[in-house]
Coordinates of C-alpha atoms in Angstrom, one line a residue:
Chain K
X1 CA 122.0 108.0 139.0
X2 CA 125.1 110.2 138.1
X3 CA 123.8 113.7 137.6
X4 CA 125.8 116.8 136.9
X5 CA 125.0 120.4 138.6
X6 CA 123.7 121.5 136.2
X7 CA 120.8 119.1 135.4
X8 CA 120.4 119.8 139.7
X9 CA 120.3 122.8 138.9
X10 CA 117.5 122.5 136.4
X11 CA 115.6 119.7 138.9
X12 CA 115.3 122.6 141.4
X13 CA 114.0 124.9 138.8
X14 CA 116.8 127.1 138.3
X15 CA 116.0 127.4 134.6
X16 CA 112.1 127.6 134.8
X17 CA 109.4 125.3 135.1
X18 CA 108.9 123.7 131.9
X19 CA 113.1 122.7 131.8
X20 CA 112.4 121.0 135.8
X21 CA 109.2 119.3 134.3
X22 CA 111.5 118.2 131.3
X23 CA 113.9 117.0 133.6
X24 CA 112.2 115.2 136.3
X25 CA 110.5 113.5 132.8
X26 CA 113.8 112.9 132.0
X27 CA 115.5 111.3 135.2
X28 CA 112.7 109.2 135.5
X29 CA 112.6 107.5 132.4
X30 CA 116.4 107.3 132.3
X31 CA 116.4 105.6 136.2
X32 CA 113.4 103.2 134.6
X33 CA 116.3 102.2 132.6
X34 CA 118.9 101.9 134.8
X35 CA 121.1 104.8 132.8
X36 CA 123.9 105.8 134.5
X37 CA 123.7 109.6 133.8
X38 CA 122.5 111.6 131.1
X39 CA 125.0 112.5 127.9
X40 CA 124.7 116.3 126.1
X41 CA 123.2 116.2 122.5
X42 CA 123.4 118.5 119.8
X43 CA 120.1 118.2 118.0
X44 CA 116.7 116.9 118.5
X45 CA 113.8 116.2 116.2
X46 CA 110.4 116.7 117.4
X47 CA 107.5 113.8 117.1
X48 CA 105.1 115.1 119.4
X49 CA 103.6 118.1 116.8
X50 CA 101.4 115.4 115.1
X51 CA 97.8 115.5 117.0
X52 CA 96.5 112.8 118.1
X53 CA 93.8 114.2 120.7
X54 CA 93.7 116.5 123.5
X55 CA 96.5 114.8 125.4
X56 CA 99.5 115.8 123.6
X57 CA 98.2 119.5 123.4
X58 CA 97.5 119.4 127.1
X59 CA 101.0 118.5 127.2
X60 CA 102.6 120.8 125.2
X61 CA 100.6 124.3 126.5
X62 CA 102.4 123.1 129.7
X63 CA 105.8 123.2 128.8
X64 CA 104.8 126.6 126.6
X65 CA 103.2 128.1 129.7
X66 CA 106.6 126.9 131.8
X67 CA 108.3 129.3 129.5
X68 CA 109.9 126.2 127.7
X69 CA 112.6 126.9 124.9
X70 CA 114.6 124.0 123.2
X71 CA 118.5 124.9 124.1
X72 CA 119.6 122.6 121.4
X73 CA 119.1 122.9 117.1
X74 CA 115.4 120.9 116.9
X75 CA 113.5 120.2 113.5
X76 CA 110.0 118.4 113.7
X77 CA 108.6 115.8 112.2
X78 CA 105.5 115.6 110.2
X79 CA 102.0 117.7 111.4
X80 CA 98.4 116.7 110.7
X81 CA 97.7 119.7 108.6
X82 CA 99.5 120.9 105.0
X83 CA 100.2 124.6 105.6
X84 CA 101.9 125.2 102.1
X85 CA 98.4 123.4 100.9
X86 CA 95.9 123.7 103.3
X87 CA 92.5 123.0 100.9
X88 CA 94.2 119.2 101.0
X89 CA 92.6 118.5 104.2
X90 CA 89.4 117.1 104.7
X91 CA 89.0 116.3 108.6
X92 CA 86.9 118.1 111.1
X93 CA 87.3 121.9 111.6
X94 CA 87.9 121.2 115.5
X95 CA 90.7 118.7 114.9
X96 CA 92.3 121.0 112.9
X97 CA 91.8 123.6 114.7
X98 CA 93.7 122.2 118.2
X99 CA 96.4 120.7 115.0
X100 CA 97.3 123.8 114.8
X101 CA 97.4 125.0 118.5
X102 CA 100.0 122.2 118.6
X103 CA 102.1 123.1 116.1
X104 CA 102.2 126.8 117.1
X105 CA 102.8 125.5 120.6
X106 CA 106.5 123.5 119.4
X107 CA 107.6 126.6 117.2
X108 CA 106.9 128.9 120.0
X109 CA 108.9 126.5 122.2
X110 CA 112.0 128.2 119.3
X111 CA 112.0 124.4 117.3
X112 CA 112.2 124.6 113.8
X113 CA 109.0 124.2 111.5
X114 CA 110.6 121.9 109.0
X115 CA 107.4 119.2 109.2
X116 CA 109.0 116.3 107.8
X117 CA 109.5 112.7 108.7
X118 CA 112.9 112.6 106.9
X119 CA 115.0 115.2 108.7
X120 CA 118.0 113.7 107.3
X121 CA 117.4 115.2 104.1
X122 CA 117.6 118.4 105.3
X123 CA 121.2 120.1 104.4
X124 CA 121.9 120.3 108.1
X125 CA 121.8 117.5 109.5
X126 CA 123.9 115.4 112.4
X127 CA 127.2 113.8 111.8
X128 CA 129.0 110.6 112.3
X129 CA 128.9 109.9 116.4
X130 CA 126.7 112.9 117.2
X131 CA 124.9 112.5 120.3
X132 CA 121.2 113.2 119.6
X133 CA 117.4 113.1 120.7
X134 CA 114.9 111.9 117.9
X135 CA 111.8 110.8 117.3
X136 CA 109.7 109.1 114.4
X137 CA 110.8 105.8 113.9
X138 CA 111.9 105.7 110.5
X139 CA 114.2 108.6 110.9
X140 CA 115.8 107.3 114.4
X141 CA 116.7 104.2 112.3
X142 CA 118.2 105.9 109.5
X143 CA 120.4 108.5 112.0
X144 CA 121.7 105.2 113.8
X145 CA 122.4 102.7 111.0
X146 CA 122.9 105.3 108.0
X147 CA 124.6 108.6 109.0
X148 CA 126.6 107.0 112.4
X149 CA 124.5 109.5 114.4
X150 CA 123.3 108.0 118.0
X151 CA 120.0 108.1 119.4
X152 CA 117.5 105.8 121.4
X153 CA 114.0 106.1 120.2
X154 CA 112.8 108.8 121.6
X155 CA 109.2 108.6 121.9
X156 CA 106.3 111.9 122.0
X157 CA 107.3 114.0 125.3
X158 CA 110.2 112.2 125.9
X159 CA 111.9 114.0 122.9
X160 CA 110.8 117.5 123.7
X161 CA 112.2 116.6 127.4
X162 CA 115.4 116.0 125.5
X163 CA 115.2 119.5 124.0
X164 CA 114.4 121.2 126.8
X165 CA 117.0 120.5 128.4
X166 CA 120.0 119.4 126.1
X167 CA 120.4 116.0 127.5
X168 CA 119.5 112.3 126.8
X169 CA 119.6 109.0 129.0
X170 CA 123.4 107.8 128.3
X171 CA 122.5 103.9 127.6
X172 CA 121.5 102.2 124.6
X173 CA 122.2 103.3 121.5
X174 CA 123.8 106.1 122.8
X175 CA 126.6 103.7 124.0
X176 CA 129.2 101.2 122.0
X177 CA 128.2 98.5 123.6
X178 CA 124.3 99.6 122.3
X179 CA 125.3 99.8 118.6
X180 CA 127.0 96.1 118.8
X181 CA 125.0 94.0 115.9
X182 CA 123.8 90.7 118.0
X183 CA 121.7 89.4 115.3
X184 CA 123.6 88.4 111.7
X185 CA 120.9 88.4 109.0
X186 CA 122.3 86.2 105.8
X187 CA 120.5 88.1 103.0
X188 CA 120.6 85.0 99.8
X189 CA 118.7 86.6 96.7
X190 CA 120.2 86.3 93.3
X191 CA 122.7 89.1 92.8
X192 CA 120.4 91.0 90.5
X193 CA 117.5 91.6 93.4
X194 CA 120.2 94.0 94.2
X195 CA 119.0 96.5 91.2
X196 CA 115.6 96.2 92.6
X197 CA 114.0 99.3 94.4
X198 CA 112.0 96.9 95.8
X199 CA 113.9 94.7 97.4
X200 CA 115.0 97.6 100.2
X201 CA 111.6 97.9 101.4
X202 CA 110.2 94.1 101.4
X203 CA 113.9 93.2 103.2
X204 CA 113.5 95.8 105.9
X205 CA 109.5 94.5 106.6
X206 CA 111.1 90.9 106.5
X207 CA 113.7 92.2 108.9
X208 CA 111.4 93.7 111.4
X209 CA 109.6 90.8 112.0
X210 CA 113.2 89.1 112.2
X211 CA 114.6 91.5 114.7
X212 CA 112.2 93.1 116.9
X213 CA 114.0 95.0 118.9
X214 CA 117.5 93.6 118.3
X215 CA 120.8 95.5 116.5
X216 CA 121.2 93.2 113.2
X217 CA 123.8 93.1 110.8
X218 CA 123.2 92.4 107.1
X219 CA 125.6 90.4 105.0
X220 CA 124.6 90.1 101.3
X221 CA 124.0 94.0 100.3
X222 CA 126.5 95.9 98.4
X223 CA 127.0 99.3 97.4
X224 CA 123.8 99.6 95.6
X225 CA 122.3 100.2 99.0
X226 CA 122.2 104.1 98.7
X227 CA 120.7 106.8 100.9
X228 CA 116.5 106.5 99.6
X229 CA 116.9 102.7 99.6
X230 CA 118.4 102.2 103.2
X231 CA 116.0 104.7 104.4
X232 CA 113.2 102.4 102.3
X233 CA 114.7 99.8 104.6
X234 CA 114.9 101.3 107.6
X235 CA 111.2 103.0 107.6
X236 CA 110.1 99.3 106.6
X237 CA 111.9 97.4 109.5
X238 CA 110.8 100.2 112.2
X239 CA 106.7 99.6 111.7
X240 CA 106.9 96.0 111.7
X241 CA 109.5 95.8 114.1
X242 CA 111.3 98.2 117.1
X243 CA 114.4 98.3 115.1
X244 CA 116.4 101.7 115.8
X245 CA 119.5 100.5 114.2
X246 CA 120.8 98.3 111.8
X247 CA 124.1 97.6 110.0
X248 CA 124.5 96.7 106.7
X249 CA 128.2 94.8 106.3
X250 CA 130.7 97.0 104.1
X251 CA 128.2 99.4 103.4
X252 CA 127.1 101.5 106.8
X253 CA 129.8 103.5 108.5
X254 CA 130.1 101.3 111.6
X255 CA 130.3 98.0 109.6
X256 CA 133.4 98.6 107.3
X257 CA 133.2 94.7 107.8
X258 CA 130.6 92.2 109.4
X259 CA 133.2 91.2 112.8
X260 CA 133.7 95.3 113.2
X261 CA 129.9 95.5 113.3
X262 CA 130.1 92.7 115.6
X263 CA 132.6 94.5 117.5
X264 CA 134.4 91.0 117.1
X265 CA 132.3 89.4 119.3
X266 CA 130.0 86.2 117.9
X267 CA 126.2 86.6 117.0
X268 CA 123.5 85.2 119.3
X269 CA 121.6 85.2 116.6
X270 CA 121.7 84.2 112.7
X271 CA 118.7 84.4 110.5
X272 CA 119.0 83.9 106.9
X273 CA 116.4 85.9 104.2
X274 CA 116.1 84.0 100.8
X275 CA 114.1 84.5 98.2
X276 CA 111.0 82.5 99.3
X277 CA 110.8 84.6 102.8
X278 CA 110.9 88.1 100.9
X279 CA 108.1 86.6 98.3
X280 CA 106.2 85.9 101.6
X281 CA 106.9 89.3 103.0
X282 CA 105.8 91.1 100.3
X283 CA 102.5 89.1 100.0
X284 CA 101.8 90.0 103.6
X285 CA 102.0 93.6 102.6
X286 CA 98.9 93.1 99.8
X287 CA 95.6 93.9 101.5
X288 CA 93.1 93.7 98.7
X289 CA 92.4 93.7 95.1
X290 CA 89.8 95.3 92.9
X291 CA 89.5 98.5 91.1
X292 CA 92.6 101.1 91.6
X293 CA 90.9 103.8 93.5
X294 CA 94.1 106.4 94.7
X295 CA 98.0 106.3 94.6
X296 CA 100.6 107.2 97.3
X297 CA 104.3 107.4 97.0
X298 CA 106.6 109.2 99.2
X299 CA 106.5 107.6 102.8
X300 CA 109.0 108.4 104.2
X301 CA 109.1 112.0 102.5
X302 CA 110.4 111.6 98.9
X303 CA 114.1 113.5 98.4
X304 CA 115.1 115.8 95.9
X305 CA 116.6 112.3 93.7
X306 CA 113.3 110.2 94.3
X307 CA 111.0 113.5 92.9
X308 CA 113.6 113.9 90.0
X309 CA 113.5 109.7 89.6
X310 CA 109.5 110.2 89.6
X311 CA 109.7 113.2 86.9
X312 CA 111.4 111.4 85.1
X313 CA 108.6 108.3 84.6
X314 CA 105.7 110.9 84.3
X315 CA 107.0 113.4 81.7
X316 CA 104.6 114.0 79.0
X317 CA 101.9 111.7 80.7
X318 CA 99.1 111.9 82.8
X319 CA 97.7 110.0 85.9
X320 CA 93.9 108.8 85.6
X321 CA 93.6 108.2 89.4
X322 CA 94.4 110.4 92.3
X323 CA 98.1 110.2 92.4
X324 CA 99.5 112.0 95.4
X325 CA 103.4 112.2 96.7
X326 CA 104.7 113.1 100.0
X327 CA 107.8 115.2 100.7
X328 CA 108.8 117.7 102.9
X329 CA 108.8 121.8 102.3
X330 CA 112.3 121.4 101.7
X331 CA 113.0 119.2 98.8
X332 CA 109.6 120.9 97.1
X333 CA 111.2 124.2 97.1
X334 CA 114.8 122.7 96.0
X335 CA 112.4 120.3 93.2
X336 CA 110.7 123.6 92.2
X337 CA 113.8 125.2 91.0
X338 CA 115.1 122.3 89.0
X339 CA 111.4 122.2 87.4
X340 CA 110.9 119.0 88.8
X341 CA 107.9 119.5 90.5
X342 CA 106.2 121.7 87.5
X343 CA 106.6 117.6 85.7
X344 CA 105.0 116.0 88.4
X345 CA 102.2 118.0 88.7
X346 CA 101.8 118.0 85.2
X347 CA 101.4 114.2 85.3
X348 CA 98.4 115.0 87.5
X349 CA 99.4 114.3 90.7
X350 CA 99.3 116.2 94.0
X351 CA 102.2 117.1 95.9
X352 CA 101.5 117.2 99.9
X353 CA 104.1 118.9 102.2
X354 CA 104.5 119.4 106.0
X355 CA 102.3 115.9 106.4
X356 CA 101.4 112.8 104.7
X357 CA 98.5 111.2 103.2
X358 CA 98.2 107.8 105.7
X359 CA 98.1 110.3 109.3
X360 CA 95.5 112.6 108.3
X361 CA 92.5 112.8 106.3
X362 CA 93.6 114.3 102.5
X363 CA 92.5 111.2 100.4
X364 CA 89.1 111.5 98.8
X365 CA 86.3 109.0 99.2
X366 CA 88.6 106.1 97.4
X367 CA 86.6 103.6 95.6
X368 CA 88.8 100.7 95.1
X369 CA 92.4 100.0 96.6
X370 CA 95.0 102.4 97.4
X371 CA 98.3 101.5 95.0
X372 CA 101.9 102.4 97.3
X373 CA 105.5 102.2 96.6
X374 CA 106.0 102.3 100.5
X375 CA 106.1 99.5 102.8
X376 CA 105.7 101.8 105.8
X377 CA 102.6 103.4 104.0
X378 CA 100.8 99.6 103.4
X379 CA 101.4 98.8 106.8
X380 CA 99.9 101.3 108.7
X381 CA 97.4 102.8 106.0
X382 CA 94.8 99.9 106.6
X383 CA 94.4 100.5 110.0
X384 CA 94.6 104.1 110.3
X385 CA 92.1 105.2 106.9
X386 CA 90.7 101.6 106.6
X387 CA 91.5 101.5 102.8
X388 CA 92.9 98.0 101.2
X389 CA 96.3 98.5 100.1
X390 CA 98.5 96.8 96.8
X391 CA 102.2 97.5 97.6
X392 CA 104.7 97.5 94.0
X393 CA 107.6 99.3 92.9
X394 CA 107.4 103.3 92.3
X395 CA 107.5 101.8 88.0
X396 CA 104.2 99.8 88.5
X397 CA 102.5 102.7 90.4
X398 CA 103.1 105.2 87.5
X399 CA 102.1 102.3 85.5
X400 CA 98.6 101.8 87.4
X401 CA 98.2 104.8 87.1
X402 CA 98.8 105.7 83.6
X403 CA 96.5 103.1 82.6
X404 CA 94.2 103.5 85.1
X405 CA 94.3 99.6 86.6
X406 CA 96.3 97.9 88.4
X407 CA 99.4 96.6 87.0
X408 CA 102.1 95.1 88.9
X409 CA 105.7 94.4 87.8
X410 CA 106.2 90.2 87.2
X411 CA 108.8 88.4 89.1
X412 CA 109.4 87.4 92.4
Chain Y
X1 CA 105.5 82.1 139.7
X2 CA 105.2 85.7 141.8
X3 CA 106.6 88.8 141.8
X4 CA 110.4 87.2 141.5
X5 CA 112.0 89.1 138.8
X6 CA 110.3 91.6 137.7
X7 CA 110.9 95.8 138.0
X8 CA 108.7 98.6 137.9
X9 CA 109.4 100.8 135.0
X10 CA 106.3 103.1 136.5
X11 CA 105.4 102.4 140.1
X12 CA 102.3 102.1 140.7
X13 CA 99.3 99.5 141.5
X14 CA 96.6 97.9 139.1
X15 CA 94.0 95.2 138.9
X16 CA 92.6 93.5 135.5
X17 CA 92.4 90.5 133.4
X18 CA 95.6 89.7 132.1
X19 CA 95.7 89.9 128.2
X20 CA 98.5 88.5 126.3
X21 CA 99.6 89.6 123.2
X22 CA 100.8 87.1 120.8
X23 CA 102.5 89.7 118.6
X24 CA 103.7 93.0 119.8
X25 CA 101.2 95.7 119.1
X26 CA 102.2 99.9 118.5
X27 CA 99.6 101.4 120.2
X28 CA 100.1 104.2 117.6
X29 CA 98.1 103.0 114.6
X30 CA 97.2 99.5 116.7
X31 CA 95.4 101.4 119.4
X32 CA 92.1 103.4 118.7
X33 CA 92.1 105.4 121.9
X34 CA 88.8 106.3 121.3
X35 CA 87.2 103.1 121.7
X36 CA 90.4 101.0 123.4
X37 CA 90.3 98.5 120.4
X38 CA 93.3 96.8 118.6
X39 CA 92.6 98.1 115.0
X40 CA 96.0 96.8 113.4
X41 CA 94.8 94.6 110.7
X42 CA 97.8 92.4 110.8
X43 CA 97.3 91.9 114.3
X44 CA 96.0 88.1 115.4
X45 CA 94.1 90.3 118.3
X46 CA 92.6 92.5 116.3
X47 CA 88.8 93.5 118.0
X48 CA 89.7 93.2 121.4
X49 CA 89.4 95.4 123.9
X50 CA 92.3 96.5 125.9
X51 CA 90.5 98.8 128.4
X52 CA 90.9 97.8 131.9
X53 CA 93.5 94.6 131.4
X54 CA 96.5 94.0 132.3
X55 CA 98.5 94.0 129.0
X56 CA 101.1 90.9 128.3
X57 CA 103.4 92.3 125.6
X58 CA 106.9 91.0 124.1
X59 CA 107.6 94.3 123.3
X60 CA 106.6 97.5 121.8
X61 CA 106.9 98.4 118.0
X62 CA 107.3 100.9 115.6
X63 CA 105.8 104.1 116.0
X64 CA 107.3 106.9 118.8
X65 CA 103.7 108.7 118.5
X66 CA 102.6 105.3 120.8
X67 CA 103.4 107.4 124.0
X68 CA 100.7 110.2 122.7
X69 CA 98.3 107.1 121.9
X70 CA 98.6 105.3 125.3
X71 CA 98.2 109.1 127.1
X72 CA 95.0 110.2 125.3
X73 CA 93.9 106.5 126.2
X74 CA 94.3 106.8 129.8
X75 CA 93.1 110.7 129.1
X76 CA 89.8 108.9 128.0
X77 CA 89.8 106.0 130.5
X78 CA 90.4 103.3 127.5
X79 CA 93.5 102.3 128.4
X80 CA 95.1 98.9 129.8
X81 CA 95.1 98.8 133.7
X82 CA 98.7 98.4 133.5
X83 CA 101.7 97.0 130.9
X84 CA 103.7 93.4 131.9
X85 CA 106.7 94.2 129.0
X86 CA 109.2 91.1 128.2
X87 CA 111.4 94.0 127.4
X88 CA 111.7 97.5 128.6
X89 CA 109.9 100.2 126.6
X90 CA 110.9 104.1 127.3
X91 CA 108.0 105.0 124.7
X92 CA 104.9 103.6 127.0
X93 CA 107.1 104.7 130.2
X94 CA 107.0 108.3 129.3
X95 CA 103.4 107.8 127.8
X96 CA 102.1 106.8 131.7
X97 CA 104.4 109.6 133.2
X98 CA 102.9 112.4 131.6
X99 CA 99.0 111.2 131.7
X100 CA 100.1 110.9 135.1
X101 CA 101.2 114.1 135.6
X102 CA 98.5 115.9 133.2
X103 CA 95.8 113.8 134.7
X104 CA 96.5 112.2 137.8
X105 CA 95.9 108.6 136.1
X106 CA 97.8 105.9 137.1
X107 CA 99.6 103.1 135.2
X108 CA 101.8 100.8 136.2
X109 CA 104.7 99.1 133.9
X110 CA 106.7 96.5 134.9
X111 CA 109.4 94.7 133.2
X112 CA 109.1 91.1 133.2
X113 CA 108.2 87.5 131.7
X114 CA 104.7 86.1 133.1
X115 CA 104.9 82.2 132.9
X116 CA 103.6 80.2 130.4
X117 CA 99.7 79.7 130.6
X118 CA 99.1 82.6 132.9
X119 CA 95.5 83.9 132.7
X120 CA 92.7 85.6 134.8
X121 CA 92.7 88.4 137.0
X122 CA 96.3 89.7 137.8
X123 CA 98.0 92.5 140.2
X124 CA 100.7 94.2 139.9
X125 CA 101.9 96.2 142.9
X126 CA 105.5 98.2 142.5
X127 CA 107.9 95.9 141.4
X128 CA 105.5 92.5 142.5
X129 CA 103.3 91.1 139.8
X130 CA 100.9 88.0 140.9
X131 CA 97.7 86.4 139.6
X132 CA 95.0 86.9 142.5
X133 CA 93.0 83.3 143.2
X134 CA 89.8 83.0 142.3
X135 CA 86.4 82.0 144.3

């Protein structure tokens, strides 16, 4: 493998021993890979600040104790704790405690404590063909397919590596030839699915399962796709699948047209989505029935747009079940001058920050089934809190949850 | 139907009963490493034990916490043996290299497609993967 003087440099611990430990990390994963060399990036957003036993702490008081400092701009993703509203959690003292250590541990390391799984809502954030290192699945995706921005998925460790040291494995999606859609997914709904929230989320689950690991191309979208839909689809697609990047034809900036996405070369793969396969996927994402015990929304982190959307539905109501929403410090303090967030609260619901309510214990003991707009958040929830989950657009949730039972919109 | 064709992605040598996964699992949320069950509901696996096996997989999935998962797991002596991975995964690569380094555990990943119908107890050894006969 190609390597500059530089990363040599770092390798025999010119720059101290957490950058060499970050390094050899580094050249070992990219030679597992067969990458020729390693490419600079420019930004890198951190995974590994989420606890998930003693292991990643072990990890990252090593790199601390190297003297390790990120050389590049680095945000990091979601924690386990809520430090803007700490009295949410309800875990063990002890977990939170060595939480904690490992957040402090990644801002002393100089990233940024932004604690949010949607950096790309954040007012800085990379640009079109930006070389960078990220991890969290739902926001690799959205970087690749949605702002141009090129990154491999970066998993725990790996990412801080990246940070360390200002450099990434140069294969993959890091690469043209990486970013080449080799899968064409025929997307054939009536045209009015397309005003659907829903459809963004039950599409990407569908395409997931489609994909795996391959770089698809959609044909069938339009501009109706925004920003807080793609990312619905992208989040969706990266927990039932290992999708990183996807294009969506005339809509995403590297797909002005299905053959460019293609980079003129034919599929090896065509898969068409109708109607009957997205009634299908969406079923799969129904766990249970019964009485509406608790409501989620905002997984991935809600924006500034989906609080105001949200605002908007609960004015002058209330919520008779626990009705909590997930965004990031960020968009609560920009939603808190618009008095967005004084509506939402006023419906009754809980706002979380910094974390979010499927990773870490904030629900209370929920009697009943857990009610989400989020595809991501009905996959994973079941396994992770062990609650039954009904998935329905962000209109039937404030619905439920007005009239305290499920309701869930007709259709298909 | 040995060794031909496969690479290490982590050197290294193991020992178990292969298990094949019929669906890709993320360790993260799929994985309790406390236990070294499959807890993903939506997984056709779902109860087994991993601990000890040599684990079949098409690929990995979804979340990049899996490489924390799969280190706590080998932290806690849950984990698979070793990984057999139809397609390379940098998240489990990095997840061995550092429970490696933090711990001085060691497992192997190798890319590579087992042949139809393999079962029982399985090696690998570097970059050569082989069933070992029985009595």
């Amino acid at each position: 493998m190609r390597l500059t003087k530089s990363d040599q440099a770092m390798l025999d611990g010119g720059a101290g021993d957490a950058a060499r430990t970050a390094m050899e990390l580094l050249v070992a994963v990219a030679k597992s890979e067969d990458a020729p060399g390693l490419v600079d990036i420019s930004a890198a957003h951190i995974d590994g600040g989420l606890y998930h036993g003693r292991a990643g702490l072990d990890f990252a008081l090593s790199l601390v104790e190297g003297g390790g400092r990120v050389v590049v701009p680095t945000t990091l993703n979601v924690s386990s704790l809520d430090l803007l509203h700490p009295e949410l959690y309800r875990g063990d003292s002890e977990t939170a405690a060595a939480a904690r250590l490992l957040m402090d541990a990644y801002v002393d390391m100089g990233c940024t404590p932004s604690w949010t799984c949607a950096p790309y809502q954040l007012i800085q954030r990379p640009g079109f063909g930006d070389q960078i290192a990220w991890g969290e699945s739902n926001a690799i995706v959205f970087a690749n397919s949605v702002l141009g921005a090129r990154t491999a998925r970066y998993g725990d460790f790996l990412d801080i590596c990246c940070a360390l040291t200002g450099r990434a494995p140069e294969i993959g999606l890091h690469t043209d030839e990486g970013r080449r859609a080799t899968l064409r997914v025929d997307l054939q709904v009536p045209d009015k699915l397309l005003d659907d929230d829903l459809l963004y989320p039950v599409l990407g689950h569908r395409l997931g399962q489609v994909a795996g690991t391959d770089v698809a191309v959609i044909v069938g979208l339009d501009h109706r796709a925004g920003e807080d839909r793609l990312k619905a689809l992208g989040a969706a697609a990266a927990s039932s699948g290992a999708v990183a990047m996807f294009h969506v034809a005339g809509v995403t900036p590297e797909a002005a047209t299905v053959e460019a996405a293609m980079a003129g070369q034919s599929p090896q793969r065509v898969e068409l989505i109708d109607v009957v396969d997205l009634a299908r996927a969406r079923a799969s994402l129904n766990h249970g029935e019964g009485p509406l015990g608790a409501i989620s929304v905002g997984t991935p982190h809600f924006s500034v747009a989906e609080l105001a959307m949200l605002a908007d539905m609960v004015k002058g109501r209330s919520t008779r079940v626990p009705f909590y929403v997930n965004t990031s410090r960020d968009a609560l303090s920009r939603a808190e001058a618009s008095g967005t967030i004084a509506v939402i609260e006023g419906f009754g619901a809980t706002v979380v920050t910094d974390t979010c309510t499927y990773i870490t214990p904030i629900l209370h003991d929920v009697r009943g089934v857990v009610m989400t707009n989020s595809a991501k958040w009905a996959f994973y929830a079941p396994g992770n809190l062990g609650v039954d989950v009904v998935f329905a657009g962000l209109d039937a949730c404030v619905a439920s949850a007005v009239s305290g039972d499920l309701v869930v919109g007709e259709g298909w | 139907m040995t060794g031909a064709g496969f690479k290490a992605l982590v050197k290294g040598k193991a020992v178990g009963e292969l298990l094949r996964l019929g669906e890709p699992l993320s360790l993260w949320g799929g994985l309790d490493p406390e236990t070294g069950l499959i807890i993903d509901r939506s997984h056709p696996q779902r109860g087994l034990s991993v601990t000890s096996n040599i684990l079949a997989m098409p690929h990995g999935r979804g979340s990049s916490s899996s490489s924390s998962v799969l280190a706590e797991a080998l932290r806690l002596g849950t984990a698979p043996a070793g990984f057999v991975l139809a397609s390379p995964d940098s998240i489990l690569v990095i997840g061995s290299l550092v429970a490696n380094r933090l711990y001085e555990t060691v497992c192997p990943i190798v890319f590579g497609v087992l042949p139809e119908g393999s079962t029982g107890l399985w090696m690998i050894d570097q970059n050569h993967v082989a069933p070992i006969a029985g009595p």
